Short mmCIF file of C-alpha atoms in Angstrom, two decimals:
data_model
loop_
_atom_site.label_atom_id
_atom_site.label_comp_id
_atom_site.label_asym_id
_atom_site.label_seq_id
_atom_site.Cartn_x
_atom_site.Cartn_y
_atom_site.Cartn_z
CA MET A 1 3.39 10.53 52.42
CA ASN A 2 7.26 11.53 51.57
CA GLU A 3 6.68 15.65 51.24
CA ILE A 4 8.33 15.81 47.58
CA ILE A 5 5.55 13.11 46.05
CA ARG A 6 2.79 14.58 48.35
CA ASN A 7 3.92 18.16 46.44
CA ALA A 8 4.14 16.84 42.87
CA LEU A 9 0.99 15.52 43.38
CA ALA A 10 -0.77 18.51 44.57
CA SER A 11 0.87 20.81 42.25
CA VAL A 12 -1.23 18.77 39.64
CA THR A 13 -4.66 19.95 40.03
CA ASN A 14 -6.34 16.83 38.18
CA GLY A 15 -3.76 14.13 36.71
CA SER A 16 -6.29 13.09 34.32
CA LEU A 17 -6.24 14.21 30.35
CA ASP A 18 -10.34 12.83 30.28
CA PRO A 19 -12.60 16.00 29.45
CA GLN A 20 -13.84 17.98 32.48
CA ASP A 21 -17.05 18.03 30.89
CA TRP A 22 -18.34 14.91 29.06
CA SER A 23 -21.72 16.13 27.55
CA GLU A 24 -19.55 19.27 26.00
CA PHE A 25 -16.96 16.85 24.84
CA ARG A 26 -19.71 14.59 23.20
CA ALA A 27 -21.57 16.81 21.47
CA LEU A 28 -18.28 18.66 19.58
CA ALA A 29 -17.14 14.58 18.99
CA HIS A 30 -20.53 13.75 17.59
CA ARG A 31 -20.34 16.95 15.31
CA MET A 32 -16.72 15.82 14.08
CA LEU A 33 -18.27 12.57 13.07
CA ASP A 34 -20.86 14.28 11.37
CA GLU A 35 -18.76 16.78 9.11
CA ALA A 36 -16.51 13.85 8.41
CA ILE A 37 -19.71 11.62 7.00
CA ASP A 38 -20.29 14.56 5.12
CA GLY A 39 -17.23 14.93 3.65
CA ILE A 40 -17.59 11.83 2.13
CA ALA A 41 -20.89 11.57 1.45
CA ASN A 42 -20.44 14.71 -0.27
CA VAL A 43 -16.91 14.65 -1.49
CA ARG A 44 -17.91 15.10 -5.11
CA ALA A 45 -18.41 18.64 -3.98
CA ARG A 46 -15.03 19.45 -3.61
CA PRO A 47 -11.96 19.86 -6.05
CA VAL A 48 -9.72 15.99 -5.54
CA TRP A 49 -6.87 18.49 -5.05
CA GLN A 50 -5.72 22.03 -4.62
CA PRO A 51 -2.89 23.47 -3.86
CA ILE A 52 -1.74 24.52 -0.03
CA PRO A 53 -1.45 28.27 0.23
CA ASP A 54 1.44 29.60 1.74
CA GLU A 55 -0.42 31.31 4.38
CA VAL A 56 -2.07 27.78 5.30
CA ARG A 57 1.51 26.55 5.62
CA ALA A 58 2.67 29.39 7.65
CA ALA A 59 -0.37 28.99 10.00
CA VAL A 60 0.93 25.68 10.86
CA ARG A 61 4.18 26.41 11.78
CA THR A 62 3.86 27.37 15.11
CA ASP A 63 6.37 26.90 18.38
CA VAL A 64 5.46 24.10 20.59
CA PRO A 65 2.19 24.19 22.47
CA ARG A 66 2.89 25.08 25.41
CA GLU A 67 -0.16 26.10 26.85
CA ALA A 68 -3.43 24.13 26.35
CA THR A 69 -6.09 24.86 23.72
CA SER A 70 -9.70 24.14 23.91
CA LEU A 71 -10.82 21.03 21.73
CA ALA A 72 -12.99 23.01 19.89
CA ASP A 73 -10.38 25.34 18.61
CA VAL A 74 -7.90 22.63 17.55
CA TYR A 75 -10.65 21.30 15.70
CA ARG A 76 -11.83 24.58 13.89
CA GLU A 77 -7.88 24.68 13.01
CA PHE A 78 -8.17 21.38 11.46
CA SER A 79 -11.18 22.07 9.67
CA GLU A 80 -9.86 25.20 7.54
CA HIS A 81 -5.93 23.97 7.71
CA VAL A 82 -5.61 20.48 7.14
CA ALA A 83 -8.95 18.95 6.23
CA PRO A 84 -9.38 21.25 2.74
CA TYR A 85 -5.53 20.67 1.83
CA ALA A 86 -5.17 16.21 2.00
CA THR A 87 -4.16 13.48 -0.76
CA GLY A 88 -7.69 13.58 -2.50
CA ASN A 89 -7.80 9.83 -2.44
CA VAL A 90 -10.91 9.54 -1.24
CA HIS A 91 -12.13 11.43 -4.08
CA PRO A 92 -13.60 9.46 -6.99
CA GLY A 93 -11.10 11.75 -9.64
CA PHE A 94 -8.36 10.56 -7.67
CA MET A 95 -6.53 8.38 -10.12
CA GLY A 96 -2.70 9.25 -8.99
CA TRP A 97 -1.22 6.35 -7.34
CA VAL A 98 -2.59 3.57 -6.13
CA HIS A 99 -4.46 4.36 -3.23
CA GLY A 100 -7.69 3.19 -2.09
CA GLY A 101 -10.70 5.48 -1.38
CA GLY A 102 -11.04 4.14 1.71
CA THR A 103 -15.05 3.73 2.95
CA ALA A 104 -17.09 5.50 5.64
CA VAL A 105 -16.95 1.60 7.74
CA GLY A 106 -13.53 1.68 7.86
CA MET A 107 -13.10 5.10 9.18
CA VAL A 108 -15.69 4.11 11.97
CA ALA A 109 -13.89 0.97 12.94
CA GLU A 110 -10.79 3.06 13.21
CA MET A 111 -12.32 5.36 15.89
CA LEU A 112 -13.35 1.88 18.04
CA ALA A 113 -10.15 0.83 17.37
CA ALA A 114 -8.81 4.15 18.63
CA GLY A 115 -11.11 3.90 21.47
CA LEU A 116 -9.65 0.56 22.27
CA ASN A 117 -6.18 1.42 22.03
CA ALA A 118 -4.88 -2.52 22.19
CA ASN A 119 -0.96 -3.09 21.34
CA LEU A 120 -1.27 -5.88 19.18
CA GLY A 121 2.29 -6.92 19.76
CA GLY A 122 1.63 -9.78 22.15
CA ARG A 123 -0.52 -10.85 25.20
CA ASP A 124 -3.65 -12.40 25.41
CA HIS A 125 -7.03 -10.65 24.43
CA MET A 126 -9.61 -10.35 21.38
CA PRO A 127 -7.60 -7.98 19.11
CA ILE A 128 -4.95 -10.49 18.70
CA GLU A 129 -7.46 -12.79 17.74
CA VAL A 130 -9.46 -10.77 14.98
CA GLU A 131 -5.84 -10.39 13.33
CA ARG A 132 -5.46 -14.43 13.77
CA GLN A 133 -8.74 -14.57 11.65
CA ILE A 134 -7.82 -12.35 9.10
CA VAL A 135 -4.38 -14.47 9.05
CA ALA A 136 -6.63 -17.82 8.56
CA TRP A 137 -8.75 -16.17 5.74
CA MET A 138 -5.92 -14.99 3.33
CA ARG A 139 -4.39 -18.24 4.15
CA GLY A 140 -7.68 -19.82 2.64
CA LEU A 141 -7.93 -17.06 -0.61
CA PHE A 142 -3.86 -17.83 -1.24
CA GLY A 143 -4.38 -21.56 -0.87
CA PHE A 144 -1.42 -21.65 1.50
CA PRO A 145 -1.26 -24.34 4.01
CA GLU A 146 -2.74 -24.82 7.88
CA GLY A 147 1.04 -23.88 9.09
CA ALA A 148 1.42 -20.68 6.92
CA SER A 149 1.55 -17.27 9.35
CA GLY A 150 0.91 -13.74 8.53
CA ILE A 151 1.10 -10.29 9.83
CA PHE A 152 -0.43 -6.67 9.57
CA VAL A 153 2.52 -3.92 8.48
CA THR A 154 2.19 -0.78 7.50
CA GLY A 155 2.20 -1.10 3.93
CA THR A 156 4.34 -3.98 1.38
CA SER A 157 7.26 -1.64 1.29
CA MET A 158 7.64 -2.95 5.29
CA ALA A 159 6.04 -6.59 3.85
CA ASN A 160 8.89 -7.23 0.82
CA LEU A 161 11.45 -5.82 3.37
CA MET A 162 11.03 -8.59 6.08
CA ALA A 163 9.93 -11.36 3.21
CA VAL A 164 13.77 -10.34 2.22
CA LEU A 165 14.58 -10.87 5.94
CA VAL A 166 12.91 -14.16 6.15
CA ALA A 167 14.33 -15.66 3.00
CA ARG A 168 17.78 -14.41 4.17
CA THR A 169 17.27 -16.36 7.44
CA SER A 170 16.12 -19.27 5.27
CA ALA A 171 19.30 -19.48 3.50
CA LEU A 172 22.00 -18.48 5.87
CA GLY A 173 20.64 -19.70 9.26
CA THR A 174 19.37 -18.31 12.26
CA LEU A 175 23.19 -17.98 13.47
CA ALA A 176 22.85 -14.64 10.63
CA ARG A 177 20.66 -13.22 13.29
CA GLN A 178 23.62 -13.23 15.60
CA HIS A 179 26.96 -12.76 13.66
CA GLY A 180 25.41 -10.98 10.65
CA ILE A 181 25.55 -11.96 6.86
CA GLY A 182 29.58 -12.77 6.77
CA ASN A 183 30.95 -14.71 3.53
CA ASP A 184 28.26 -16.87 2.74
CA GLY A 185 25.85 -13.70 2.93
CA THR A 186 27.74 -12.04 0.31
CA LEU A 187 27.69 -14.40 -2.14
CA LEU A 188 23.82 -14.02 -2.16
CA THR A 189 22.12 -13.20 -4.68
CA ALA A 190 18.17 -11.64 -5.62
CA TYR A 191 16.18 -11.14 -8.78
CA ALA A 192 13.49 -8.79 -9.90
CA SER A 193 12.11 -7.51 -13.08
CA LYS A 194 13.00 -4.03 -14.17
CA ALA A 195 9.64 -3.28 -13.69
CA ALA A 196 9.59 -4.29 -9.89
CA HIS A 197 9.05 -1.52 -7.37
CA GLY A 198 11.85 0.15 -5.98
CA CYS A 199 11.05 -0.63 -2.21
CA ILE A 200 12.39 -4.44 -3.00
CA SER A 201 16.14 -2.62 -4.13
CA ARG A 202 15.37 -1.01 -0.77
CA ALA A 203 14.75 -3.80 0.84
CA MET A 204 18.18 -5.34 -0.23
CA ASP A 205 20.03 -2.36 0.85
CA ILE A 206 18.57 -2.47 4.32
CA ALA A 207 18.85 -6.07 4.99
CA GLY A 208 22.88 -5.70 4.19
CA PHE A 209 23.37 -7.24 0.84
CA GLY A 210 23.53 -4.20 -1.43
CA THR A 211 21.86 -3.22 -4.32
CA ASP A 212 23.82 -4.73 -6.48
CA ALA A 213 23.02 -8.04 -5.08
CA LEU A 214 19.83 -7.19 -6.61
CA ARG A 215 19.76 -8.64 -10.42
CA LYS A 216 17.15 -6.37 -12.61
CA ILE A 217 16.00 -8.92 -15.19
CA GLY A 218 14.53 -7.16 -18.60
CA VAL A 219 10.91 -7.99 -19.40
CA ASP A 220 9.15 -8.76 -22.50
CA THR A 221 6.30 -6.78 -24.10
CA ASP A 222 3.83 -7.27 -21.85
CA HIS A 223 6.43 -5.65 -19.16
CA ARG A 224 6.58 -8.96 -17.51
CA ILE A 225 9.86 -10.65 -16.18
CA ASP A 226 11.70 -12.50 -19.06
CA VAL A 227 11.72 -15.84 -17.28
CA ALA A 228 13.96 -17.49 -19.89
CA ALA A 229 16.52 -14.26 -19.06
CA LEU A 230 16.10 -15.08 -15.19
CA ARG A 231 16.66 -18.68 -15.49
CA ALA A 232 19.78 -17.58 -17.38
CA GLN A 233 21.06 -15.08 -15.03
CA ILE A 234 20.54 -17.50 -12.42
CA ALA A 235 23.09 -19.86 -14.09
CA ILE A 236 25.70 -17.66 -14.92
CA ASP A 237 25.59 -16.54 -11.37
CA ARG A 238 25.64 -20.07 -9.92
CA GLU A 239 28.48 -20.53 -12.70
CA VAL A 240 30.66 -17.69 -10.95
CA GLY A 241 30.25 -19.02 -7.21
CA PHE A 242 27.51 -17.02 -6.34
CA LYS A 243 24.25 -17.99 -4.49
CA PRO A 244 21.08 -17.16 -5.92
CA PHE A 245 18.40 -17.24 -2.65
CA LEU A 246 15.20 -15.11 -3.68
CA VAL A 247 13.02 -14.18 -6.63
CA THR A 248 10.61 -11.44 -6.21
CA ALA A 249 8.16 -11.51 -9.20
CA SER A 250 5.33 -8.98 -9.35
CA ALA A 251 1.54 -8.87 -9.38
CA GLY A 252 0.57 -5.58 -10.38
CA THR A 253 3.87 -3.97 -11.46
CA VAL A 254 4.00 0.15 -10.21
CA ASP A 255 4.18 1.77 -13.68
CA ILE A 256 1.44 -0.36 -16.06
CA GLY A 257 0.01 -3.03 -13.62
CA ALA A 258 1.74 -5.72 -15.50
CA ILE A 259 1.10 -9.58 -13.46
CA ASP A 260 4.66 -11.93 -14.18
CA ASP A 261 3.95 -15.33 -15.20
CA LEU A 262 3.85 -16.83 -11.41
CA LYS A 263 3.86 -20.27 -12.39
CA ALA A 264 6.46 -20.39 -14.25
CA ILE A 265 8.43 -18.31 -11.99
CA ALA A 266 7.12 -21.01 -8.88
CA ASP A 267 8.61 -23.87 -10.97
CA LEU A 268 12.28 -21.92 -11.93
CA CYS A 269 12.59 -21.35 -7.85
CA ARG A 270 11.38 -24.90 -7.11
CA GLU A 271 13.57 -26.38 -9.61
CA GLU A 272 16.70 -24.07 -8.38
CA GLY A 273 15.87 -24.49 -4.39
CA ILE A 274 14.92 -20.27 -4.33
CA TRP A 275 12.85 -18.45 -2.49
CA PHE A 276 9.67 -17.32 -4.40
CA HIS A 277 8.34 -14.50 -3.09
CA VAL A 278 5.30 -12.06 -4.89
CA ASP A 279 4.81 -8.67 -4.52
CA GLY A 280 1.25 -8.54 -4.72
CA ALA A 281 1.06 -4.74 -3.22
CA PHE A 282 -2.25 -3.95 -5.22
CA GLY A 283 -2.98 -6.83 -7.86
CA ALA A 284 -2.89 -9.91 -5.49
CA LEU A 285 -6.25 -8.85 -4.12
CA ALA A 286 -7.64 -9.70 -7.66
CA ILE A 287 -7.59 -13.01 -5.84
CA LEU A 288 -10.93 -11.90 -4.92
CA SER A 289 -12.49 -11.59 -8.25
CA PRO A 290 -13.69 -14.73 -10.42
CA GLU A 291 -12.71 -12.94 -13.64
CA LEU A 292 -9.34 -11.45 -12.44
CA ALA A 293 -8.06 -14.68 -10.30
CA PRO A 294 -6.85 -16.97 -13.15
CA LEU A 295 -3.92 -14.19 -13.94
CA LEU A 296 -2.72 -15.51 -10.40
CA ASP A 297 -2.29 -18.58 -11.38
CA GLY A 298 1.11 -19.34 -9.04
CA ILE A 299 0.70 -17.83 -6.63
CA GLU A 300 -0.54 -20.05 -4.23
CA LEU A 301 2.57 -21.68 -4.74
CA ALA A 302 4.64 -18.40 -3.54
CA ASP A 303 6.59 -18.73 0.01
CA SER A 304 5.42 -15.36 0.91
CA ILE A 305 3.26 -12.74 -0.54
CA ALA A 306 2.88 -8.90 0.24
CA LEU A 307 -0.32 -6.92 0.10
CA ASP A 308 -2.02 -3.85 1.07
CA PHE A 309 -5.80 -3.54 2.29
CA HIS A 310 -5.24 -0.02 1.98
CA LYS A 311 -5.43 -0.65 -2.08
CA TRP A 312 -8.13 -2.60 -3.88
CA GLY A 313 -9.31 -3.66 0.04
CA GLN A 314 -10.69 -0.35 0.53
CA VAL A 315 -9.50 -0.19 3.72
CA PRO A 316 -8.38 2.69 4.97
CA TYR A 317 -4.67 3.76 5.68
CA ASP A 318 -2.67 1.90 6.49
CA ALA A 319 -3.21 -1.98 6.67
CA GLY A 320 -0.38 -3.59 4.48
CA PHE A 321 -0.09 -7.83 5.04
CA LEU A 322 2.77 -10.36 4.89
CA LEU A 323 1.90 -13.76 4.65
CA VAL A 324 4.14 -16.74 4.64
CA ARG A 325 3.85 -20.22 3.78
CA ASP A 326 6.48 -21.58 6.33
CA GLY A 327 5.38 -20.22 9.78
CA GLU A 328 8.07 -21.39 11.38
CA ARG A 329 11.03 -19.86 9.30
CA HIS A 330 8.95 -16.53 9.66
CA ARG A 331 9.43 -17.06 13.10
CA GLN A 332 13.00 -17.74 12.92
CA ALA A 333 13.31 -14.58 11.39
CA PHE A 334 12.14 -12.67 13.86
CA ALA A 335 11.61 -14.05 17.66
CA GLN A 336 13.79 -12.65 20.45
CA PRO A 337 13.51 -14.16 23.95
CA ALA A 338 13.05 -11.24 26.73
CA ALA A 339 11.97 -11.60 30.36
CA TYR A 340 9.57 -9.01 30.18
CA LEU A 341 8.10 -10.99 27.15
CA SER A 342 7.63 -13.80 28.66
CA ARG A 343 4.99 -16.28 27.77
CA GLU A 344 2.87 -17.81 30.49
CA ALA A 345 0.16 -20.45 30.80
CA ARG A 346 -2.22 -18.63 32.19
CA GLY A 347 -3.47 -14.82 32.29
CA LEU A 348 -2.86 -11.55 30.17
CA ALA A 349 0.74 -12.75 28.91
CA ALA A 350 -0.69 -15.92 27.71
CA GLY A 351 -0.81 -17.19 24.49
CA ALA A 352 0.36 -18.84 21.14
CA VAL A 353 2.76 -17.12 18.81
CA TRP A 354 2.60 -13.50 19.60
CA PRO A 355 3.11 -10.78 16.57
CA CYS A 356 5.91 -9.56 17.73
CA ASP A 357 7.65 -13.20 16.74
CA LEU A 358 6.59 -12.27 13.19
CA GLY A 359 8.27 -8.97 12.40
CA PRO A 360 10.19 -5.93 13.67
CA ASP A 361 7.70 -4.30 16.24
CA LEU A 362 6.17 -4.75 19.35
CA SER A 363 4.13 -1.77 19.56
CA ARG A 364 1.37 -2.24 17.03
CA GLY A 365 -2.05 -0.91 16.59
CA PHE A 366 -5.54 -2.68 15.89
CA ARG A 367 -5.25 -2.26 12.13
CA ALA A 368 -6.75 -5.64 11.71
CA LEU A 369 -9.78 -4.37 13.14
CA LYS A 370 -10.78 -1.81 10.02
CA THR A 371 -9.77 -4.87 7.58
CA TRP A 372 -12.08 -6.68 9.50
CA PHE A 373 -15.10 -4.83 9.42
CA THR A 374 -14.49 -4.09 5.49
CA LEU A 375 -14.58 -7.72 4.99
CA LYS A 376 -17.23 -8.73 7.21
CA THR A 377 -19.52 -5.84 6.17
CA PHE A 378 -18.95 -6.00 2.28
CA GLY A 379 -17.85 -9.22 1.98
CA THR A 380 -15.24 -10.60 -0.73
CA ASP A 381 -17.97 -10.95 -3.17
CA ARG A 382 -18.65 -7.32 -3.61
CA LEU A 383 -14.92 -6.09 -2.81
CA GLY A 384 -14.01 -8.60 -6.07
CA GLU A 385 -16.73 -7.00 -8.15
CA VAL A 386 -15.34 -3.65 -7.03
CA ILE A 387 -12.09 -4.65 -8.13
CA ALA A 388 -13.07 -5.60 -11.15
CA ARG A 389 -14.89 -2.89 -12.04
CA SER A 390 -12.32 -0.76 -11.75
CA CYS A 391 -9.93 -2.66 -14.51
CA ALA A 392 -13.63 -2.67 -16.73
CA LEU A 393 -13.17 1.29 -16.25
CA ALA A 394 -9.67 1.51 -17.21
CA ARG A 395 -10.68 -0.84 -20.31
CA TYR A 396 -12.92 2.28 -21.11
CA LEU A 397 -10.36 4.91 -20.59
CA GLU A 398 -8.39 2.52 -22.89
CA THR A 399 -11.12 3.37 -25.53
CA ARG A 400 -11.56 7.01 -24.98
CA VAL A 401 -7.59 7.26 -25.87
CA LEU A 402 -7.85 4.80 -28.79
CA ALA A 403 -10.46 7.00 -30.04
CA GLU A 404 -8.81 10.56 -29.84
CA PRO A 405 -6.38 11.30 -32.23
CA ARG A 406 -4.64 14.29 -30.19
CA LEU A 407 -3.93 11.44 -27.54
CA GLU A 408 -1.59 8.44 -27.54
CA LEU A 409 -1.56 5.40 -25.71
CA LEU A 410 1.84 4.02 -24.06
CA ALA A 411 0.73 1.04 -22.93
CA PRO A 412 -1.35 -2.36 -23.33
CA VAL A 413 -4.09 -2.21 -20.19
CA ASN A 414 -3.27 -5.04 -18.22
CA LEU A 415 -5.59 -4.02 -14.78
CA ASN A 416 -6.49 -1.01 -13.89
CA ILE A 417 -3.56 1.33 -14.94
CA VAL A 418 -3.89 3.42 -18.10
CA CYS A 419 -0.43 4.94 -19.19
CA PHE A 420 -0.86 7.88 -22.14
CA ARG A 421 -0.16 11.08 -23.03
CA TYR A 422 -1.32 14.03 -25.05
CA ARG A 423 0.42 13.86 -28.72
CA ALA A 424 3.34 16.70 -27.53
CA ASP A 425 6.14 16.56 -26.27
CA ASP A 426 7.37 15.61 -22.70
CA ALA A 427 7.63 18.98 -21.03
CA ILE A 428 4.15 20.23 -22.38
CA ASN A 429 2.75 16.76 -20.95
CA ARG A 430 4.46 17.33 -17.96
CA GLU A 431 2.23 21.06 -17.77
CA ILE A 432 -0.52 18.71 -18.19
CA VAL A 433 -0.19 16.55 -15.39
CA ALA A 434 0.37 19.63 -12.92
CA ASP A 435 -2.77 21.83 -14.62
CA VAL A 436 -4.98 18.86 -14.38
CA GLN A 437 -4.09 18.21 -10.74
CA GLU A 438 -4.19 22.05 -10.05
CA SER A 439 -7.85 22.69 -11.54
CA GLY A 440 -8.97 20.15 -9.22
CA ILE A 441 -10.67 18.36 -11.82
CA ALA A 442 -8.95 14.95 -11.52
CA ALA A 443 -5.48 13.97 -10.39
CA PRO A 444 -3.48 11.49 -12.78
CA SER A 445 0.38 11.07 -11.69
CA SER A 446 3.29 10.09 -14.40
CA THR A 447 5.71 8.02 -15.13
CA MET A 448 8.75 7.31 -17.48
CA LEU A 449 8.01 4.17 -20.56
CA ASP A 450 10.36 3.77 -23.20
CA GLY A 451 11.96 7.21 -23.02
CA LYS A 452 8.41 8.90 -23.08
CA PHE A 453 6.69 10.95 -20.38
CA ALA A 454 3.55 9.20 -20.00
CA ILE A 455 0.43 10.62 -17.92
CA ARG A 456 -0.55 7.54 -15.43
CA ALA A 457 -4.48 6.98 -14.22
CA ALA A 458 -4.21 4.43 -11.63
CA ILE A 459 -8.17 3.35 -11.11
CA VAL A 460 -8.51 2.08 -7.40
CA ASN A 461 -11.36 4.43 -5.59
CA HIS A 462 -14.85 2.21 -5.59
CA ARG A 463 -16.22 5.55 -5.76
CA THR A 464 -15.00 6.50 -9.58
CA ALA A 465 -17.34 6.23 -12.39
CA GLU A 466 -17.19 6.87 -16.13
CA THR A 467 -18.20 10.66 -15.64
CA ASP A 468 -14.80 10.93 -13.75
CA ILE A 469 -12.93 8.84 -16.53
CA ASP A 470 -14.62 11.45 -19.17
CA ALA A 471 -13.95 14.76 -16.71
CA LEU A 472 -9.81 13.73 -17.00
CA VAL A 473 -9.72 13.04 -21.00
CA SER A 474 -11.88 16.19 -21.46
CA ALA A 475 -9.41 18.01 -18.96
CA VAL A 476 -6.31 16.87 -20.36
CA ILE A 477 -7.63 17.32 -23.98
CA LYS A 478 -8.40 21.26 -22.78
CA PHE A 479 -5.12 21.94 -21.12
CA GLY A 480 -3.35 20.35 -24.16
CA THR A 481 -5.07 22.26 -26.28
CA GLN A 482 -4.26 25.61 -24.74
CA ARG A 483 -0.71 24.72 -24.17
CA THR A 484 0.13 23.84 -28.06
CA GLY A 485 -2.59 25.59 -29.74
CA GLY A 486 -4.19 22.51 -31.05
CA LEU A 487 -0.94 21.27 -32.48
CA ILE A 488 -0.31 17.49 -32.35
CA GLU A 489 2.80 15.28 -32.81
CA VAL A 490 1.97 12.86 -35.46
CA ASP A 491 5.31 10.99 -36.19
CA ALA A 492 3.62 7.64 -34.18
CA PRO A 493 0.30 5.79 -34.72
CA PRO A 494 -1.58 4.60 -31.94
CA LEU A 495 -0.35 1.66 -29.72
CA ALA A 496 -2.99 -0.58 -31.00
CA ALA A 497 -2.26 0.09 -35.25
CA GLN A 498 1.49 -0.97 -34.14
#
């Protein structure tokens, strides 16, 4: 053996990173799991969220660890400095952003996925078959054809970007991947409502079109895209030489949860030969509820759909998904030959289309497993009931707001998002939001609607109950009264009376 190699091997007492004492590790691992389960089971015993003390921030800001530390000590640091100061979306009082609450089932599934440590970029192994099964389930749920393709991604921001890239390749041909968008690409225009998520503009930027190529269309009184204005803008752009290639409709807008008229947009896109994409980050999973599914009429006609299982699907973060009607067009947008990724007739390198042919990632985790566990354990009927219940809770909050003279409803309640405010100026309402968050009672977020600062409650967590809604309302009134001395603005009637 070469002397240099012999010396190098001799300098390492044990090359493996496995535990030296498996029994000791097993005992600590069981304790970690038990305490993680306790954290979910007893979630109401702690604040929704709490500010991070300066000393806690300082405690984790250390030099890179050169020497080993016992797992028990690292876990202790996690328990003291990380876990108590998380976002809080596991808690039923979290209503700030559209974050799912996760489940204990999803948590243990994530642990099992980590144990397998599978790379789902490609090759022939069962984790990829699990992902393909979920693709097939989604095809069926959304009425897509057998040739439709799908892929797990980090979230809908990535899925929307990938949809733009698929639409770009469809419009310009596969040579655009080699030569760039060229002169033809500079003429391409896309469309979304002014209420669409900001990641649509970012996708146009990253795809090389620039944000100016995205036409932001006005909305109607229900905050849905104005289809007549959309049609008119497309005609104007064609008249001056632009080439409309993509319309992104929203199934659950970020501010108030509005769903665009998907059927009308689908018909328009079909007439105009334009790619029809649906950003259904959370709203697309309303398809699981018989009560809500009719609101998505027309989604089955989309060319692509983006959604997040980690929102209404209650899968732990992250589990985004893109579904594309024409699987071959999807593949043409991303597949790239490489000798080290060659496919064989048999062996581990066998298999059909690999996930790396359908997206930018070659290294991919087993996101599909926690989704598979969630769908199989609870069933789509139960998940649909959870989704419908979150909308019923939003309507309950709406009635509480309308019945309280000190509160004002700022937008219609479409699904599970309620935008309201204490009857005071914007500055006071900003302070109220922070007060409520820091109290640990609840965690709403905020937005701006028609020039007014709104307290935004997005009800997504399956643990949320009427008592949590009542606690939010009471907290807003309490802190609003403290900051105003009980005085309220009376210049505007409640929304229902307008």
